[in-house]
Coordinates of C-alpha atoms and ligand atoms in Angstrom, one line a residue:
M1 CA 3.4 -35.3 4.1
Y2 CA 1.8 -34.3 0.9
S3 CA 1.5 -30.7 2.1
L4 CA 5.0 -30.6 3.4
N5 CA 6.4 -31.7 0.1
T6 CA 4.3 -29.2 -1.9
Y7 CA 5.3 -26.5 0.6
L8 CA 9.0 -27.3 0.2
T9 CA 8.6 -27.2 -3.5
G10 CA 7.1 -23.8 -3.2
I11 CA 10.0 -22.6 -1.1
V12 CA 12.6 -24.0 -3.5
L13 CA 10.8 -22.2 -6.4
M14 CA 10.6 -19.0 -4.4
S15 CA 14.2 -18.9 -3.3
S16 CA 15.3 -19.6 -6.9
M17 CA 13.7 -16.2 -7.6
N18 CA 16.8 -14.8 -6.2
Q19 CA 18.5 -15.7 -9.4
A20 CA 18.4 -13.0 -12.1
Q21 CA 16.7 -15.3 -14.5
A22 CA 13.8 -15.8 -12.1
Q23 CA 10.9 -17.9 -13.1
A24 CA 8.1 -15.4 -13.3
H25 CA 5.2 -17.6 -12.2
T26 CA 5.1 -20.2 -9.5
S27 CA 2.0 -22.2 -8.8
L28 CA 0.6 -21.7 -5.4
P29 CA 1.1 -24.8 -3.2
Y30 CA -1.5 -26.0 -0.8
F31 CA -0.7 -25.3 2.9
A32 CA -2.0 -27.7 5.5
D33 CA -0.7 -25.5 8.3
W34 CA 1.1 -22.2 8.8
P35 CA 4.5 -22.7 7.1
K36 CA 7.9 -22.1 8.7
I37 CA 9.3 -19.2 6.6
V38 CA 12.9 -19.4 5.4
S39 CA 13.7 -15.7 4.8
V40 CA 16.6 -14.7 2.5
V41 CA 17.6 -12.3 5.3
K42 CA 19.4 -14.4 7.8
K43 CA 20.1 -13.7 11.4
T44 CA 23.7 -12.7 11.9
Q45 CA 25.6 -13.1 15.1
E46 CA 27.1 -9.7 14.7
I47 CA 23.7 -7.9 14.5
E48 CA 22.1 -10.1 17.2
D49 CA 25.0 -9.3 19.6
A50 CA 25.0 -5.6 18.9
V51 CA 21.2 -5.4 19.4
K52 CA 21.4 -7.4 22.7
N53 CA 24.1 -5.1 23.9
L54 CA 22.0 -2.0 23.1
V55 CA 18.8 -3.4 24.7
E56 CA 20.8 -4.1 27.9
K57 CA 21.9 -0.5 28.1
M58 CA 18.5 1.1 27.2
T59 CA 16.2 2.5 29.9
L60 CA 12.5 1.5 30.0
E61 CA 11.6 5.0 28.7
E62 CA 14.1 4.7 25.8
K63 CA 12.6 1.3 24.9
V64 CA 9.0 2.5 24.9
G65 CA 10.0 5.5 22.9
Q66 CA 11.1 3.1 20.1
M67 CA 7.7 1.5 20.1
I68 CA 5.7 4.7 19.5
Q69 CA 5.0 6.0 16.0
P70 CA 3.0 9.3 15.8
D71 CA 1.7 11.0 12.6
L72 CA 3.8 13.9 11.3
R73 CA 1.0 16.3 11.9
E74 CA 0.9 15.4 15.6
V75 CA 4.5 15.6 16.6
T76 CA 7.5 18.0 16.6
P77 CA 11.2 17.3 16.5
E78 CA 11.4 18.6 20.0
E79 CA 8.9 16.0 21.2
A80 CA 10.7 13.3 19.2
E81 CA 13.8 14.2 21.1
H82 CA 12.1 14.4 24.5
Y83 CA 10.3 11.1 24.1
K84 CA 13.2 9.5 22.2
L85 CA 10.8 8.3 19.5
G86 CA 11.8 5.5 17.3
S87 CA 9.9 6.5 14.2
I88 CA 7.1 8.6 12.7
L89 CA 4.8 8.2 9.7
N90 CA 3.2 10.7 7.4
G91 CA -0.4 9.5 7.0
G92 CA -2.2 10.0 3.6
G93 CA -2.2 13.7 2.8
A94 CA 0.4 14.6 5.5
W95 CA 3.3 16.7 4.1
P96 CA 6.2 18.7 5.6
N97 CA 4.8 21.9 7.0
G98 CA 1.4 21.0 5.6
N99 CA 2.7 21.9 2.2
K100 CA 1.2 19.8 -0.6
Y101 CA 3.9 21.1 -3.0
A102 CA 6.9 20.2 -0.7
T103 CA 9.9 19.4 -2.9
A104 CA 12.2 16.4 -2.4
K105 CA 14.6 18.8 -0.6
D106 CA 11.8 20.0 1.7
W107 CA 11.0 16.4 2.6
A108 CA 14.7 15.5 3.2
K109 CA 15.2 18.6 5.4
E110 CA 12.1 17.7 7.5
S111 CA 13.5 14.2 7.8
D112 CA 16.8 15.7 9.0
K113 CA 15.1 17.5 11.8
Y114 CA 13.9 14.3 13.3
Y115 CA 17.1 12.4 12.6
L116 CA 19.1 15.1 14.3
A117 CA 16.6 15.3 17.2
L118 CA 17.3 11.7 17.9
E119 CA 21.0 12.1 17.6
R120 CA 20.7 14.8 20.3
A121 CA 18.5 12.7 22.4
Y122 CA 21.1 10.0 22.6
A123 CA 24.1 12.3 22.9
G124 CA 26.1 11.4 26.0
R125 CA 24.6 8.0 26.3
G126 CA 27.5 6.2 24.8
F127 CA 25.3 4.7 22.0
R128 CA 22.9 5.9 19.4
V129 CA 19.6 4.7 18.0
P130 CA 18.8 6.2 14.7
F131 CA 15.3 7.4 13.8
A132 CA 13.2 6.1 10.9
W133 CA 10.3 7.6 8.8
A134 CA 7.6 5.6 7.2
T135 CA 5.2 6.5 4.4
D136 CA 2.4 5.0 2.3
A137 CA 4.1 4.7 -1.0
V138 CA 1.5 2.3 -2.3
H139 CA 1.4 3.1 -6.0
G140 CA 4.6 5.0 -6.5
H141 CA 5.7 7.6 -3.9
N142 CA 2.1 8.8 -3.9
N143 CA 2.1 11.4 -1.1
V144 CA 4.7 13.4 -2.8
F145 CA 4.2 16.2 -5.4
K146 CA 5.6 15.3 -8.8
A147 CA 6.1 11.6 -8.0
T148 CA 5.3 9.0 -10.7
L149 CA 1.9 7.4 -9.9
F150 CA 1.8 3.8 -11.1
P151 CA -1.5 2.0 -11.6
H152 CA -3.1 0.9 -8.3
N153 CA -2.5 -2.8 -7.5
I154 CA -5.7 -4.0 -9.1
G155 CA -4.4 -2.8 -12.5
L156 CA -1.0 -4.4 -11.8
G157 CA -2.8 -7.6 -11.0
A158 CA -4.4 -7.5 -14.4
T159 CA -1.0 -7.4 -16.1
N160 CA -0.2 -10.8 -14.7
N161 CA 3.5 -9.9 -14.9
P162 CA 5.7 -10.4 -11.8
N163 CA 8.8 -9.0 -13.5
L164 CA 7.1 -5.7 -14.0
I165 CA 6.2 -5.6 -10.3
E166 CA 9.8 -5.7 -9.2
R167 CA 10.8 -2.9 -11.6
I168 CA 8.0 -0.8 -10.2
G169 CA 9.2 -1.5 -6.7
A170 CA 12.7 -0.4 -7.6
A171 CA 11.5 2.9 -9.2
T172 CA 9.2 3.6 -6.2
A173 CA 12.1 3.0 -3.8
L174 CA 14.4 5.4 -5.6
E175 CA 11.7 8.1 -5.6
I176 CA 11.3 7.6 -1.8
A177 CA 15.1 7.8 -1.4
T178 CA 15.0 11.3 -2.9
T179 CA 12.8 12.5 0.0
G180 CA 15.1 11.0 2.7
L181 CA 12.6 8.5 4.1
D182 CA 13.5 5.0 5.1
W183 CA 10.4 2.8 5.1
T184 CA 7.2 2.2 3.1
F185 CA 3.9 0.7 4.1
A186 CA 3.7 -1.5 1.0
P187 CA 3.0 -4.0 -0.5
T188 CA -0.7 -4.6 0.3
V189 CA -1.2 -8.3 -0.2
A190 CA -4.9 -8.4 0.6
V191 CA -6.9 -10.8 -1.4
P192 CA -10.2 -9.0 -1.8
R193 CA -13.2 -11.3 -2.0
D194 CA -16.1 -8.9 -2.0
Y195 CA -16.2 -6.0 -4.5
R196 CA -18.1 -3.9 -2.1
W197 CA -15.0 -3.3 -0.1
G198 CA -13.6 0.2 -0.7
R199 CA -10.0 -1.2 -0.7
V200 CA -10.4 -3.8 -3.4
Y201 CA -8.0 -1.8 -5.7
E202 CA -5.2 -1.9 -3.1
G203 CA -5.0 -5.7 -3.5
Y204 CA -3.4 -7.2 -6.6
S205 CA -6.0 -9.8 -7.1
E206 CA -8.8 -11.9 -5.8
D207 CA -6.7 -14.9 -6.9
P208 CA -4.1 -15.7 -4.2
E209 CA -1.8 -17.1 -6.7
I210 CA -1.2 -13.7 -8.4
T211 CA -0.6 -12.1 -5.0
Y212 CA 1.8 -14.9 -4.1
N213 CA 3.7 -14.4 -7.2
Y214 CA 3.8 -10.6 -6.9
A215 CA 4.5 -10.1 -3.2
S216 CA 8.1 -11.3 -3.1
R217 CA 8.9 -9.4 -6.3
M218 CA 7.6 -6.1 -4.9
V219 CA 9.6 -6.7 -1.7
R220 CA 12.7 -7.3 -3.7
G221 CA 12.1 -4.2 -5.8
L222 CA 11.7 -2.0 -2.8
Q223 CA 14.3 -3.5 -0.4
G224 CA 16.8 -5.2 -2.7
E225 CA 18.9 -8.0 -1.2
L226 CA 19.2 -6.4 2.2
E227 CA 22.4 -8.4 3.0
K228 CA 24.8 -5.6 3.5
G229 CA 22.3 -3.1 4.7
L230 CA 19.9 -1.2 2.7
A231 CA 21.3 0.2 -0.6
S232 CA 21.0 4.0 -1.0
D233 CA 18.2 3.5 -3.5
K234 CA 16.1 1.0 -1.3
V235 CA 13.6 1.2 1.5
I236 CA 12.2 -1.1 4.2
S237 CA 9.0 -2.7 3.1
T238 CA 5.8 -3.7 5.0
V239 CA 3.4 -6.4 4.1
K240 CA -0.2 -5.5 5.1
H241 CA -2.8 -6.0 6.6
W242 CA -2.3 -9.1 8.7
L243 CA -4.7 -10.9 8.3
G244 CA -7.8 -11.5 6.3
D245 CA -8.6 -7.8 5.4
G246 CA -9.9 -8.9 2.0
G247 CA -12.3 -11.5 3.5
T248 CA -14.7 -9.4 5.7
E249 CA -18.4 -10.0 5.6
M250 CA -20.1 -8.0 2.8
G251 CA -16.8 -6.2 2.2
V252 CA -17.1 -4.0 5.2
D253 CA -13.8 -2.1 5.8
R254 CA -12.4 -3.0 9.3
G255 CA -15.2 -5.6 9.4
E256 CA -15.6 -9.2 10.5
N257 CA -13.8 -12.2 8.9
H258 CA -15.4 -15.6 9.4
Y259 CA -13.1 -17.7 7.3
S260 CA -12.0 -21.1 8.4
E261 CA -8.4 -21.3 9.4
E262 CA -7.6 -23.4 6.3
N263 CA -9.0 -20.8 4.0
L264 CA -7.4 -18.0 5.9
I265 CA -4.0 -19.7 5.3
N266 CA -4.6 -20.6 1.7
I267 CA -6.5 -17.6 0.4
H268 CA -5.5 -14.6 2.5
A269 CA -2.0 -15.5 3.7
P270 CA 0.0 -16.6 0.7
G271 CA 1.2 -13.1 -0.1
Y272 CA 2.9 -13.0 3.3
F273 CA 4.5 -16.4 2.7
S274 CA 6.3 -15.1 -0.4
A275 CA 6.9 -11.6 0.9
L276 CA 8.5 -12.8 4.1
T277 CA 10.5 -15.4 2.2
A278 CA 11.9 -12.5 0.1
G279 CA 12.9 -10.7 3.3
A280 CA 10.1 -8.3 4.1
Q281 CA 11.0 -6.8 7.5
V282 CA 7.7 -5.4 8.7
V283 CA 4.1 -6.7 8.9
M284 CA 1.2 -4.4 9.6
T285 CA -1.7 -5.7 11.7
S286 CA -5.1 -5.4 10.3
F287 CA -8.2 -3.6 11.5
N288 CA -10.6 -6.5 10.9
S289 CA -11.5 -9.3 13.3
W290 CA -11.2 -13.0 12.8
H291 CA -14.1 -15.0 14.4
N292 CA -12.6 -18.2 15.4
E293 CA -12.3 -20.1 18.7
K294 CA -8.5 -20.3 18.4
N295 CA -8.4 -16.5 18.5
Y296 CA -8.2 -15.8 22.2
N297 CA -8.1 -12.8 24.3
V298 CA -4.8 -12.0 26.1
I299 CA -6.4 -10.5 29.1
G300 CA -9.4 -12.4 30.5
N301 CA -12.1 -13.8 28.4
D302 CA -14.9 -11.3 28.5
G303 CA -16.4 -9.9 25.4
Y304 CA -13.3 -10.1 23.1
N305 CA -14.4 -8.9 19.7
Y306 CA -11.7 -10.9 17.9
K307 CA -9.9 -7.9 16.5
L308 CA -6.5 -8.9 15.0
H309 CA -4.8 -6.1 16.9
G310 CA -5.5 -8.1 20.1
S311 CA -4.9 -11.5 18.6
K312 CA -2.0 -13.2 20.4
Y313 CA -2.8 -16.2 18.4
I314 CA -2.4 -14.7 14.9
V315 CA 0.3 -12.1 15.7
N316 CA 2.5 -13.9 18.2
D317 CA 1.7 -17.6 18.0
V318 CA 1.3 -17.9 14.3
L319 CA 3.4 -15.1 12.7
K320 CA 6.3 -15.0 15.2
D321 CA 6.4 -18.5 16.7
Q322 CA 5.2 -20.8 14.0
M323 CA 6.2 -18.9 10.9
G324 CA 9.4 -17.6 12.6
F325 CA 9.1 -14.0 11.6
D326 CA 11.8 -12.0 13.3
G327 CA 11.0 -8.5 12.1
I328 CA 8.6 -5.8 13.3
V329 CA 4.9 -6.0 13.7
V330 CA 3.4 -2.5 13.4
T331 CA -0.1 -1.7 14.3
D332 CA -2.4 0.2 11.9
W333 CA -3.6 3.7 12.5
N334 CA -5.0 3.5 16.1
G335 CA -6.1 0.0 15.3
H336 CA -5.5 -1.1 18.9
S337 CA -8.3 1.2 20.0
E338 CA -10.9 -1.1 18.4
I339 CA -10.0 -4.1 20.6
S340 CA -12.7 -4.5 23.2
G341 CA -11.6 -2.8 26.4
C342 CA -9.1 -0.5 24.7
T343 CA -8.8 3.2 23.8
S344 CA -6.2 4.9 21.6
G345 CA -4.2 5.9 24.7
N346 CA -4.5 2.7 26.6
C347 CA -4.2 -0.8 25.4
P348 CA -1.9 -3.3 27.1
Q349 CA -3.8 -6.0 25.2
A350 CA -2.2 -4.9 21.9
V351 CA 1.3 -5.0 23.5
L352 CA 0.7 -8.4 25.0
A353 CA -0.7 -9.7 21.7
G354 CA 2.8 -9.2 20.1
N355 CA 2.6 -5.8 18.3
D356 CA 6.0 -4.0 18.4
V357 CA 5.5 -0.6 17.0
F358 CA 2.3 1.4 17.8
M359 CA 1.0 3.7 15.2
V360 CA -0.8 6.0 17.8
T361 CA -1.3 9.0 15.7
A362 CA -2.7 11.9 17.7
R363 CA -0.5 13.8 20.2
K364 CA -2.7 13.3 23.2
D365 CA -3.0 9.6 22.5
W366 CA 0.6 8.7 21.8
Q367 CA 1.7 10.6 24.9
T368 CA -0.9 8.8 27.0
F369 CA -0.1 5.5 25.5
Y370 CA 3.6 6.0 26.2
T371 CA 3.0 6.8 29.8
N372 CA 0.6 3.9 30.2
V373 CA 3.0 1.3 28.8
I374 CA 5.7 2.4 31.2
T375 CA 3.2 2.2 34.1
Q376 CA 1.9 -1.2 32.9
V377 CA 5.4 -2.6 32.8
E378 CA 6.2 -1.3 36.3
A379 CA 2.9 -2.8 37.5
G380 CA 3.7 -6.1 36.0
I381 CA 0.8 -6.1 33.6
I382 CA 3.2 -6.1 30.6
P383 CA 6.3 -8.2 31.3
M384 CA 9.7 -6.6 30.5
S385 CA 10.5 -9.6 28.3
R386 CA 7.7 -8.4 25.9
I387 CA 9.1 -4.9 25.7
D388 CA 12.6 -6.4 25.1
D389 CA 11.2 -8.6 22.3
A390 CA 9.6 -5.6 20.7
V391 CA 12.7 -3.4 21.0
T392 CA 15.0 -6.2 19.8
R393 CA 13.0 -6.5 16.7
I394 CA 12.9 -2.8 16.0
L395 CA 16.7 -2.5 16.5
R396 CA 17.3 -5.6 14.4
V397 CA 15.4 -4.2 11.5
K398 CA 17.0 -0.8 11.8
M399 CA 20.4 -2.5 11.9
R400 CA 19.7 -4.7 8.9
A401 CA 18.7 -1.5 7.1
G402 CA 22.1 -0.1 7.9
L403 CA 20.6 3.0 9.6
W404 CA 23.6 3.4 11.9
D405 CA 25.8 3.9 8.9
K406 CA 23.6 6.3 7.0
P407 CA 24.3 10.1 7.1
Q408 CA 21.5 12.5 7.9
P409 CA 18.7 12.2 5.3
S410 CA 19.5 15.3 3.2
L411 CA 23.1 14.1 2.8
R412 CA 22.2 10.7 1.4
E413 CA 23.1 9.8 -2.2
H414 CA 19.8 10.5 -3.9
A415 CA 18.3 13.0 -1.4
G416 CA 16.9 16.2 -2.8
K417 CA 17.3 15.1 -6.4
E418 CA 14.1 16.6 -7.7
S419 CA 14.5 15.3 -11.2
I420 CA 14.2 11.7 -10.0
L421 CA 10.5 12.4 -9.0
G422 CA 8.5 11.7 -12.1
A423 CA 11.7 11.0 -14.0
N424 CA 11.2 10.1 -17.7
D425 CA 12.2 6.5 -17.3
H426 CA 9.8 6.1 -14.3
R427 CA 6.9 7.6 -16.3
A428 CA 7.8 5.3 -19.2
L429 CA 7.6 2.3 -16.8
A430 CA 4.3 3.5 -15.5
R431 CA 3.0 3.9 -19.0
E432 CA 4.2 0.3 -19.8
A433 CA 2.3 -0.9 -16.8
V434 CA -0.9 1.0 -17.9
R435 CA -0.6 -0.6 -21.3
Q436 CA -0.4 -4.1 -19.8
S437 CA -3.2 -3.5 -17.3
L438 CA -6.0 -2.7 -19.7
V439 CA -8.8 -5.3 -20.2
L440 CA -10.8 -5.3 -23.4
L441 CA -14.4 -6.3 -22.7
K442 CA -16.0 -5.5 -26.1
N443 CA -14.8 -4.6 -29.6
N444 CA -17.6 -4.8 -32.1
D445 CA -16.8 -4.6 -35.8
N446 CA -13.1 -3.9 -35.0
T447 CA -13.8 -0.5 -33.7
L448 CA -10.3 -0.8 -32.1
P449 CA -7.6 -0.1 -33.0
L450 CA -8.3 3.6 -33.7
K451 CA -6.7 5.4 -36.6
S452 CA -4.8 8.6 -35.9
T453 CA -6.1 10.1 -39.1
D454 CA -9.6 10.3 -37.8
A455 CA -11.2 13.1 -35.8
F456 CA -12.2 12.4 -32.1
L457 CA -14.8 13.5 -29.7
V458 CA -13.2 13.0 -26.2
V459 CA -15.9 13.3 -23.5
G460 CA -17.1 11.9 -20.2
S461 CA -16.5 12.7 -16.6
G462 CA -13.1 11.0 -16.6
S463 CA -11.7 12.3 -19.8
N464 CA -9.7 15.1 -18.2
D465 CA -10.1 14.2 -14.5
I466 CA -6.9 13.2 -12.8
Q467 CA -8.7 12.3 -9.6
K468 CA -10.7 9.5 -11.3
Q469 CA -7.6 8.4 -13.0
T470 CA -5.3 8.2 -9.9
G471 CA -7.9 7.1 -7.3
G472 CA -7.3 7.2 -3.5
W473 CA -3.9 7.5 -1.9
S474 CA -2.9 10.1 -4.4
L475 CA -1.3 13.2 -2.8
T476 CA -4.3 13.3 -0.5
W477 CA -5.6 10.4 1.6
Q478 CA -8.9 10.0 -0.4
G479 CA -7.4 11.2 -3.7
D480 CA -9.7 14.2 -3.8
E481 CA -9.0 17.9 -3.8
N482 CA -6.6 17.4 -6.7
E483 CA -6.4 19.2 -10.1
I484 CA -4.5 18.1 -13.1
D485 CA -2.0 20.9 -13.8
R486 CA -1.7 22.4 -10.3
D487 CA -1.2 19.1 -8.5
F488 CA 0.1 16.7 -11.2
P489 CA 2.3 18.6 -13.5
G490 CA 3.6 16.3 -16.2
A491 CA 0.7 13.9 -15.9
T492 CA -1.3 12.8 -18.9
T493 CA -5.1 12.4 -19.0
V494 CA -6.9 10.5 -21.8
L495 CA -7.9 13.8 -23.3
S496 CA -4.3 15.1 -23.4
A497 CA -3.0 11.7 -24.6
V498 CA -5.4 11.7 -27.6
Q499 CA -4.4 15.3 -28.3
N500 CA -0.7 14.4 -28.2
L501 CA -1.3 11.6 -30.6
V502 CA -3.6 13.0 -33.2
G503 CA -3.0 16.7 -32.8
E504 CA -5.2 19.2 -31.0
T505 CA -7.1 20.3 -34.1
Q506 CA -8.5 16.8 -34.5
V507 CA -9.9 16.5 -31.0
F508 CA -13.3 17.9 -30.0
T509 CA -15.0 18.0 -26.6
D510 CA -18.5 19.0 -27.7
P511 CA -20.7 16.6 -29.5
D512 CA -22.3 19.5 -31.4
T513 CA -19.1 20.8 -32.9
A514 CA -17.4 17.4 -33.6
P515 CA -17.3 16.8 -37.4
E516 CA -19.3 14.1 -39.0
G517 CA -17.7 10.7 -38.7
S518 CA -15.7 11.6 -35.5
I519 CA -15.2 8.7 -33.1
A520 CA -16.3 9.2 -29.6
V521 CA -13.9 8.3 -26.8
V522 CA -16.0 8.4 -23.6
V523 CA -14.0 8.2 -20.4
M524 CA -16.0 7.6 -17.2
G525 CA -15.4 6.1 -13.8
E526 CA -15.7 6.1 -10.0
D527 CA -14.7 9.2 -8.0
P528 CA -11.6 8.6 -5.9
Y529 CA -11.9 7.0 -2.5
A530 CA -9.7 5.3 0.1
E531 CA -10.4 3.2 3.1
M532 CA -13.8 3.4 4.8
M533 CA -15.2 6.0 2.3
G534 CA -15.2 3.6 -0.6
D535 CA -17.4 0.8 0.8
I536 CA -20.6 0.1 -1.1
K537 CA -23.2 -0.1 1.6
R538 CA -25.6 -3.1 1.8
S539 CA -28.5 -1.0 0.5
K540 CA -26.7 -0.5 -2.8
T541 CA -25.9 -2.8 -5.7
L542 CA -22.7 -2.9 -7.7
E543 CA -24.4 -1.3 -10.6
Y544 CA -22.2 1.6 -11.8
S545 CA -24.8 4.0 -13.1
N546 CA -26.8 3.7 -9.9
L547 CA -24.1 4.1 -7.4
K548 CA -23.9 7.9 -7.6
R549 CA -26.1 10.4 -9.2
S550 CA -23.2 11.9 -11.1
Y551 CA -22.6 8.6 -13.0
A552 CA -26.1 8.9 -14.5
A553 CA -24.7 11.8 -16.5
D554 CA -22.2 9.5 -18.2
L555 CA -24.9 7.0 -19.0
A556 CA -27.1 9.7 -20.4
L557 CA -24.1 10.9 -22.5
L558 CA -23.7 7.4 -24.0
K559 CA -27.4 7.4 -24.9
T560 CA -27.1 10.8 -26.6
L561 CA -24.1 9.7 -28.5
K562 CA -25.9 6.6 -29.7
T563 CA -28.8 8.7 -30.9
K564 CA -26.5 11.0 -32.7
G565 CA -24.9 8.0 -34.4
F566 CA -21.4 8.2 -33.0
K567 CA -19.2 5.1 -32.9
T568 CA -18.2 5.0 -29.2
V569 CA -15.2 3.6 -27.3
T570 CA -15.7 3.7 -23.6
V571 CA -12.7 3.7 -21.2
F572 CA -13.8 2.8 -17.7
F573 CA -11.9 3.8 -14.5
S574 CA -12.7 1.8 -11.4
G575 CA -11.2 0.4 -8.2
R576 CA -13.1 -2.8 -8.6
P577 CA -15.2 -4.7 -11.2
L578 CA -18.7 -3.1 -11.4
Y579 CA -21.9 -4.0 -13.2
T580 CA -21.7 -2.0 -16.4
S581 CA -24.0 -4.0 -18.7
E582 CA -25.9 -0.9 -19.9
E583 CA -22.8 1.1 -20.5
I584 CA -21.2 -1.8 -22.4
M585 CA -24.4 -2.3 -24.5
L586 CA -24.3 1.4 -25.5
S587 CA -20.6 1.3 -26.5
D588 CA -19.0 -0.2 -29.6
A589 CA -15.8 -0.9 -27.7
F590 CA -15.3 -1.0 -23.9
V591 CA -12.1 -1.1 -21.9
A592 CA -11.7 -1.6 -18.2
A593 CA -8.7 0.6 -17.3
W594 CA -8.8 0.3 -13.4
L595 CA -7.0 3.2 -11.7
P596 CA -4.1 3.8 -14.1
G597 CA -2.3 6.7 -12.3
T598 CA -0.5 9.6 -14.0
E599 CA 0.3 8.1 -17.4
G600 CA -2.8 8.2 -19.6
G601 CA -0.5 7.8 -22.6
G602 CA -0.5 4.0 -21.8
I603 CA -4.2 4.0 -22.7
T604 CA -3.9 5.6 -26.1
D605 CA -0.8 3.4 -26.9
V606 CA -3.2 0.5 -26.9
L607 CA -6.3 2.1 -28.2
F608 CA -4.4 3.2 -31.4
N609 CA -1.9 0.3 -31.4
E610 CA 0.5 2.2 -33.6
S611 CA 3.6 0.5 -32.1
G612 CA 2.3 -3.0 -31.7
Y613 CA 0.8 -2.6 -28.3
D614 CA -2.2 -4.8 -28.4
F615 CA -4.4 -5.7 -25.5
Ligands
BGC1 C1 -4.6 9.6 7.5 C2 -4.5 8.3 6.8 C3 -5.1 7.2 7.6 C4 -6.5 7.6 8.1 C5 -7.0 6.5 9.0 C6 -6.1 9.9 7.8 O1 -6.2 11.1 8.4 O2 -4.1 10.6 6.7 O3 -3.2 8.0 6.4 O4 -5.0 6.0 7.0 O5 -6.6 8.8 8.6 O6 -8.2 6.8 9.6
BGC2 C1 -4.4 2.2 6.6 C2 -3.0 1.6 6.3 C3 -2.0 2.8 6.2 C4 -2.1 3.6 7.5 C5 -1.2 4.8 7.5 C6 -4.3 3.1 7.8 O1 -5.6 3.6 8.1 O2 -5.2 1.1 6.9 O3 -3.0 0.9 5.1 O4 -0.7 2.3 6.0 O5 -3.4 4.1 7.7 O6 -1.6 5.8 6.6

């Protein structure tokens, strides 16, 4: 009873967030069991009837087409028409025609091709099923040239400001709308519990309460109210990765989770409870496993490796039945292939477990998967009722999103409006987020705030390195192969931010030419990484200067500056907390700046504190 009461209190507080004067922070209730979610998006008879009517008319092939989601690089509009595909995604670093510099118009035109392909596919059928395009807009519309890149979630967590999160969601959704896409794979509500995990920065916090307070706000910012369809400046949101991705042993990406069910619920699931209450329509299944007796194999009992993609318990019994989620469960990038007994092209287990849309990315695999699902239905391995459930959910979400009423992507209200990408007010918002995300770890003798009348030596591997500043999932998948002016016009590094503030003539980049009394601003940090690549292997410690040979150069630089008598302010970019004792000892002031994104001006705003922006 105690838990039911605290749970209900939580729901009351969460739904009161719908009011404009939302209470920003809610304390996280204790959950004795998986809660029943009361979503703000209600089932309507009209939509349910219309969906049922369509599902009755659709052929098995048409239904399975809705369930397949290839990667942009592995599909053509002609194939989309032929297979009657329900959606595609562009994976990290996938752009229209492979062009990194594709404009908003180019994206919308590419989206048109698929939209029109599906219109043709259904011509003469007496009904239509519109197409949808999903993207990873995880810190702004980050796959798109000129977009505003907000701090990665770890930095947003450090702001402890749920209102800010909703505003960022809204700005991101508008930038997505300019490219004619419908759907984002965000927010990530992982609660990372081991800093060795290469995806720590994608989670808001290791504290589930922050994630709980943020998830609903990000969903509202991205999707809006979703009562009368999706507004022209909104997109469908996805909560990911269900479940326990932040709790794998030793922080191994796609690894093993051994949490008790009670801790899984209360540490790793709270973000879903608030996001789904706020109306999130899609949940993405996670690559990791969950080692628990309750997690059973759908087909037989031999050698199941407990992968979530095959977990009927977590996907169907918990999420759909107990929690009452009526939206789409999408698999992660060929995640089904990691279930024991499966391959990318063949995995009835994943269908039976309750996944609805299958992110089968490579051409050969999605085509095989498509054929196999059809055969498996005909052979009675997959019941038709399971297919109908999947398709009902897909069509329900598409209908709630108003896709039947939307014109082709390039004709939508905001489509092709280049000036919205990286718009001044979005950059200002990102800069505000950067200011709030900074964490001051040391400030001896009031080294900070800095004075703009001084001369500065701005050095260190991160001082003018947009890759270190933006991290993974930035134009490219791993956030590498990027250069400041070419790939991020309009972005500000710490070097350019200091130059803007104090004037170029007062800024030096060589310790030997910097005038006597110059203050050193040393910017250093991790190189960018995304999933898999960012894990710190068990043979390594979390010590910054030992992780990579190149970091030793930053440490050596700090030592040199100390010998030369510079007063030093270190700005540290990282996707996770790291041991930086030596670096801190050698600095007079030290700031953890996480992965701030394109707006380096937010850092100097606080370092100089000329407009009352204190830490
Ligand atoms: C894609 C990413 C994806 C990854 C998974 C990459 O090629 O671009 O979006 O997450 O593969 O392995
Ligand atoms: C990642 C997801 C992402 C997907 C599509 C996967 O590998 O785990 O977070 O949404 O790729 O890029």
